[in-house]
mmCIF file with all atom_site columns, C-alpha atoms in Angstrom:
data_model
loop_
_atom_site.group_PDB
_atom_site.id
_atom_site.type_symbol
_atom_site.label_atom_id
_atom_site.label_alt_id
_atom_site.label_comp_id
_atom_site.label_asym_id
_atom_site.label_entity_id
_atom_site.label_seq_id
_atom_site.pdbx_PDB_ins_code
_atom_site.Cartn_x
_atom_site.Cartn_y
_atom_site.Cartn_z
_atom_site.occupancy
_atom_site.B_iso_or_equiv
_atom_site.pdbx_formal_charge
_atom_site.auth_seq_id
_atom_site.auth_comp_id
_atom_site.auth_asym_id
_atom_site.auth_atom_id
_atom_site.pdbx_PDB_model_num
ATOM 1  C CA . UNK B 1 1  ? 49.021  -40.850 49.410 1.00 76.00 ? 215 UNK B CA 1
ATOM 2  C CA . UNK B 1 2  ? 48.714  -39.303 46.007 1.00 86.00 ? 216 UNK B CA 1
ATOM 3  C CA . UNK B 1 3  ? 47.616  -42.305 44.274 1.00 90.00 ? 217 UNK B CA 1
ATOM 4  C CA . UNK B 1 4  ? 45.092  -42.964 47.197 1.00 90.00 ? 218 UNK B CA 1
ATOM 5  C CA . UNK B 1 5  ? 43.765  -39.462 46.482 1.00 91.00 ? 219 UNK B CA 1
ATOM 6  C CA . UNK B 1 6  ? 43.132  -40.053 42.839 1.00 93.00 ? 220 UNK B CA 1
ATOM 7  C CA . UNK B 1 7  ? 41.454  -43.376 43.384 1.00 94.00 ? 221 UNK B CA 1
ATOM 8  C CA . UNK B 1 8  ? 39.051  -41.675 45.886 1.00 94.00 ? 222 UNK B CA 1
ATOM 9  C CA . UNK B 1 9  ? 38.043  -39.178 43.903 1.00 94.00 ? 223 UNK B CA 1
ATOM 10 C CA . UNK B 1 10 ? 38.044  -41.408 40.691 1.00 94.00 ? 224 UNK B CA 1
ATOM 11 C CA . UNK B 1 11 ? 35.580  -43.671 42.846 1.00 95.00 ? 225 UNK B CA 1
ATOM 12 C CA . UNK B 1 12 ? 32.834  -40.367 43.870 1.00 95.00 ? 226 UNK B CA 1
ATOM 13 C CA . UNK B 1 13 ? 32.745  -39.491 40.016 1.00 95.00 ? 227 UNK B CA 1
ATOM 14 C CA . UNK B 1 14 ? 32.130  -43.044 39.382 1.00 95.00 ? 228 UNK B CA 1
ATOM 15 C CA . UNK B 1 15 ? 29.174  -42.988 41.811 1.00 96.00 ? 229 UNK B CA 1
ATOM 16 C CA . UNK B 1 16 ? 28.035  -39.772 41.325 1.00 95.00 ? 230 UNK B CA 1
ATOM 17 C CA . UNK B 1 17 ? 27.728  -41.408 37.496 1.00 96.00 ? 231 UNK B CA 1
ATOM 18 C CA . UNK B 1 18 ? 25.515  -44.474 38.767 1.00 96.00 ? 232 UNK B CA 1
ATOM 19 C CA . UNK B 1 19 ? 23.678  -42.684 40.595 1.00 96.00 ? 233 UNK B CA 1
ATOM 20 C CA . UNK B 1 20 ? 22.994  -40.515 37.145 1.00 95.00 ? 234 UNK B CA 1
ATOM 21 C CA . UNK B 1 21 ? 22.317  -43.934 35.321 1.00 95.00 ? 235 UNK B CA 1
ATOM 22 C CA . UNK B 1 22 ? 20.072  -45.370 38.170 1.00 96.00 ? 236 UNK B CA 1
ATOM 23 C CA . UNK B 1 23 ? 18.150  -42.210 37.781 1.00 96.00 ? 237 UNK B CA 1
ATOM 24 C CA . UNK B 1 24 ? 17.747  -42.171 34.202 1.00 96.00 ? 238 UNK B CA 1
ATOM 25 C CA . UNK B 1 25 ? 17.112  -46.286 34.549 1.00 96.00 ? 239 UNK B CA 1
ATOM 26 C CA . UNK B 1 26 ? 13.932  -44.978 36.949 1.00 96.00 ? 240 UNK B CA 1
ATOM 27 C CA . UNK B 1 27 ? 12.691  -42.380 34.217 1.00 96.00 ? 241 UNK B CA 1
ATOM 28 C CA . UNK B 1 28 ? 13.064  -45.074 31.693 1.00 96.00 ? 242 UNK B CA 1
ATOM 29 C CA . UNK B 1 29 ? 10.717  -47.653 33.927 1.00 96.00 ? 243 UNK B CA 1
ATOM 30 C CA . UNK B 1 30 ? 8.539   -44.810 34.561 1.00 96.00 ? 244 UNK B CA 1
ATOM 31 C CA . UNK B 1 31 ? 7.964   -43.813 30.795 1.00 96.00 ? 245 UNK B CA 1
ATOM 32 C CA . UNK B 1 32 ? 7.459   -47.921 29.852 1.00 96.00 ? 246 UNK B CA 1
ATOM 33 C CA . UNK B 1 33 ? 4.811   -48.352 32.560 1.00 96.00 ? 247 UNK B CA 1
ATOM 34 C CA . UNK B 1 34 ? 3.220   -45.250 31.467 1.00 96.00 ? 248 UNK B CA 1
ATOM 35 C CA . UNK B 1 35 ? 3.265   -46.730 27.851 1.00 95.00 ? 249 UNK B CA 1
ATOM 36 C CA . UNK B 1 36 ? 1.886   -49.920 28.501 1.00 95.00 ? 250 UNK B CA 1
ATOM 37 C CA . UNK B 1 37 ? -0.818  -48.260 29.654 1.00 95.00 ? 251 UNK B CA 1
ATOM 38 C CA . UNK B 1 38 ? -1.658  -46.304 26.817 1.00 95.00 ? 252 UNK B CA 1
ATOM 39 C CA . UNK B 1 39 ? -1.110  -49.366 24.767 1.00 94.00 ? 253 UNK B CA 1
ATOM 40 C CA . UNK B 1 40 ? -3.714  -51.082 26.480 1.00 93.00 ? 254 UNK B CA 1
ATOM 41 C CA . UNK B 1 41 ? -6.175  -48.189 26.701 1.00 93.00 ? 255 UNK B CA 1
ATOM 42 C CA . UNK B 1 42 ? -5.673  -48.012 23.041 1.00 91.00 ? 256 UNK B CA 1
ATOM 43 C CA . UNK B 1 43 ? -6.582  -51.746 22.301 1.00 88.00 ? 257 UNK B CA 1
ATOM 44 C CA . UNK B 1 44 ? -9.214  -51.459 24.474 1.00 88.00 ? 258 UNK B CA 1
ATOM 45 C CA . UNK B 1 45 ? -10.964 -48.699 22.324 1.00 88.00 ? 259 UNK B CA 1
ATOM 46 C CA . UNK B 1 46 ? -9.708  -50.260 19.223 1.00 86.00 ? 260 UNK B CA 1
ATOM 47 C CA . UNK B 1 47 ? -11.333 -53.680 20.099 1.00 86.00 ? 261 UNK B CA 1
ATOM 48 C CA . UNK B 1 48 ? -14.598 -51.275 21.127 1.00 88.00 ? 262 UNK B CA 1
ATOM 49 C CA . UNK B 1 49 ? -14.280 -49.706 17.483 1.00 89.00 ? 263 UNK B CA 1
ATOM 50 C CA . UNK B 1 50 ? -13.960 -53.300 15.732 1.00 87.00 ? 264 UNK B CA 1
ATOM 51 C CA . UNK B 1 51 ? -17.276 -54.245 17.614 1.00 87.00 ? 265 UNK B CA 1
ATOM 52 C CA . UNK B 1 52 ? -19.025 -51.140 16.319 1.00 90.00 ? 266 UNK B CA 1
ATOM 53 C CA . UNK B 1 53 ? -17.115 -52.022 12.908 1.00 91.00 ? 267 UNK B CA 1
ATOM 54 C CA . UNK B 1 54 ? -19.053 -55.676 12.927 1.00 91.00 ? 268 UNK B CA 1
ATOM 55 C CA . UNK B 1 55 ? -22.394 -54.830 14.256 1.00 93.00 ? 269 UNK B CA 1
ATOM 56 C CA . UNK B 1 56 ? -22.753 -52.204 11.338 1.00 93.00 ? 270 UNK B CA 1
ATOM 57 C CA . UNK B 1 57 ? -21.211 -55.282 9.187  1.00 94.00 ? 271 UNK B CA 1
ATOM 58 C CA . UNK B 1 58 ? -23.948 -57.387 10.151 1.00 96.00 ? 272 UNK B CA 1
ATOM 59 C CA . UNK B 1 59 ? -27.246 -54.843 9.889  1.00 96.00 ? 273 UNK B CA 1
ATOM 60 C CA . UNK B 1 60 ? -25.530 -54.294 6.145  1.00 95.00 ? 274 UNK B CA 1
ATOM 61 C CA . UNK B 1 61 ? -24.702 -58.106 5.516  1.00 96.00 ? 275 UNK B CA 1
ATOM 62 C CA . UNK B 1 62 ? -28.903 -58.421 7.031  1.00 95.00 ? 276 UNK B CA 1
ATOM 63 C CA . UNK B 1 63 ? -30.053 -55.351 4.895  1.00 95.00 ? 277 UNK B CA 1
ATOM 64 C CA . UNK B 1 64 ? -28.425 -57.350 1.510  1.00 94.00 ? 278 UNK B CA 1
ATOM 65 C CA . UNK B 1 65 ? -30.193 -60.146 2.443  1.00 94.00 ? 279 UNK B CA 1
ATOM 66 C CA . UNK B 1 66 ? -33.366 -59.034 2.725  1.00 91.00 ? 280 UNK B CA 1
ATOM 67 C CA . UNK B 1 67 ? -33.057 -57.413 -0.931 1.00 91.00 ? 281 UNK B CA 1
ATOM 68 C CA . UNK B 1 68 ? -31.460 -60.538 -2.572 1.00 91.00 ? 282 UNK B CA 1
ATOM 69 C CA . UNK B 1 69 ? -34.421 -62.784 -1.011 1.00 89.00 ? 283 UNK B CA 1
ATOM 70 C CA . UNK B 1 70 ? -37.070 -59.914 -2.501 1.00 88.00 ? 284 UNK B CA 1
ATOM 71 C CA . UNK B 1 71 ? -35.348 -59.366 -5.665 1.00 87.00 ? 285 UNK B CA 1
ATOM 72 C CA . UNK B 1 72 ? -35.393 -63.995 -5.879 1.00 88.00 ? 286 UNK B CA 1
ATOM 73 C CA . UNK B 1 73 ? -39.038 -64.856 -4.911 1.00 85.00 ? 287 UNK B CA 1
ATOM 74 C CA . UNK B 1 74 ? -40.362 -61.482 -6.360 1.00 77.00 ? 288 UNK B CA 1
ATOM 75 C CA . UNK B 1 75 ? -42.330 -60.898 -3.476 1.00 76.00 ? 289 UNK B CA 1
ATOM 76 C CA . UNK B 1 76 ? -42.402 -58.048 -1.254 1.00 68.00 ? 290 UNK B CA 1
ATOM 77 C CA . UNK B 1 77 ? -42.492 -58.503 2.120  1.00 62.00 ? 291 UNK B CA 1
ATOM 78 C CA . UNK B 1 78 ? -46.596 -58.409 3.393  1.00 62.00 ? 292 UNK B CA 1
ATOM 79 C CA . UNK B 1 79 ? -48.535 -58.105 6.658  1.00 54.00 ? 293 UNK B CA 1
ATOM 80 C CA . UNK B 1 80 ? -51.255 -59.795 7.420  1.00 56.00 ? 294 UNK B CA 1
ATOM 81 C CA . UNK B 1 81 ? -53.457 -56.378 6.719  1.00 52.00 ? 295 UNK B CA 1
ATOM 82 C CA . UNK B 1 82 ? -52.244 -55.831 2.864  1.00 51.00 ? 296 UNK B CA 1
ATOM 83 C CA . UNK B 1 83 ? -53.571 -59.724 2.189  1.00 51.00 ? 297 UNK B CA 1
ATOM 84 C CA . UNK B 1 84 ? -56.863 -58.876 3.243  1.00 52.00 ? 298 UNK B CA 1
ATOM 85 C CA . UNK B 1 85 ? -57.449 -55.901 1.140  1.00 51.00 ? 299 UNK B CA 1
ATOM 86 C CA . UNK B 1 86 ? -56.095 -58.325 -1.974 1.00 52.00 ? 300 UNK B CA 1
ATOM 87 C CA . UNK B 1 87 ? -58.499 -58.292 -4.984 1.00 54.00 ? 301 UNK B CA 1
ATOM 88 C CA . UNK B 1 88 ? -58.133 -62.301 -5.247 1.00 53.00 ? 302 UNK B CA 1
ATOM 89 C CA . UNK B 1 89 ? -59.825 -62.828 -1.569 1.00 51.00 ? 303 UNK B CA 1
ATOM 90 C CA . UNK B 1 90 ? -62.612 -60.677 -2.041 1.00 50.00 ? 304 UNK B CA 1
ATOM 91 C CA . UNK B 1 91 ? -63.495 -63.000 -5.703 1.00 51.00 ? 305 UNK B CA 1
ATOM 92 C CA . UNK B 1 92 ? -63.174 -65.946 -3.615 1.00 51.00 ? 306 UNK B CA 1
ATOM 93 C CA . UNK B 1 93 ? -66.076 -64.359 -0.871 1.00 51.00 ? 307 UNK B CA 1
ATOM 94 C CA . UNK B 1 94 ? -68.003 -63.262 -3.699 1.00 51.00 ? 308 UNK B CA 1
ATOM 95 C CA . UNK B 1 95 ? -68.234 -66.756 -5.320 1.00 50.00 ? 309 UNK B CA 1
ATOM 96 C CA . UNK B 1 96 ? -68.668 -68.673 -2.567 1.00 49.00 ? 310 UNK B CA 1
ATOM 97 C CA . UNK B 1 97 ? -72.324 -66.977 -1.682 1.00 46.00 ? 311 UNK B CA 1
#
């Protein structure tokens, strides 16, 4: 009867102690799923902060260009307005009347 005793009561600790891990096992799942979440939230913003990153590459790789193909040719870059106020078209409307 003893030894029946002992093995009862050796068999409620042993629960009670499973039912401590499945607990813990739950808080455990809990904490992951709530981390995966944040992980993706913060991929999500860092992908968003990468786009920004390249769009400001681009206007800056754009802005170089622009200077190289000035500072190459020599030439600024003109409107239509600035050619007509140009000394050399108003000799050539001169000479031709």
């Amino acid at each position: 009867k003893d030894v029946g005793q002992t093995t009862l009561e050796e068999l409620q600790r042993q629960q009670s102690q499973i039912q401590g891990i499945s607990e813990d096992v739950s808080r455990i799942e809990n904490n992951l799923s709530r981390a995966d979440k944040l992980i993706r939230n913060f991929t999500k913003r860092m992908m968003s902060d990468k786009l920004i990153q390249l769009f400001a590459f681009l206007n800056f790789l754009a802005l170089f260009v622009v200077i190289v193909y000035v500072a190459v040719t020599g030439k600024g870059i003109d409107t239509k307005d600035s050619k007509k106020d140009s000394p050399s078209t108003s000799i050539n409307d001169d000479s031709s009347s």
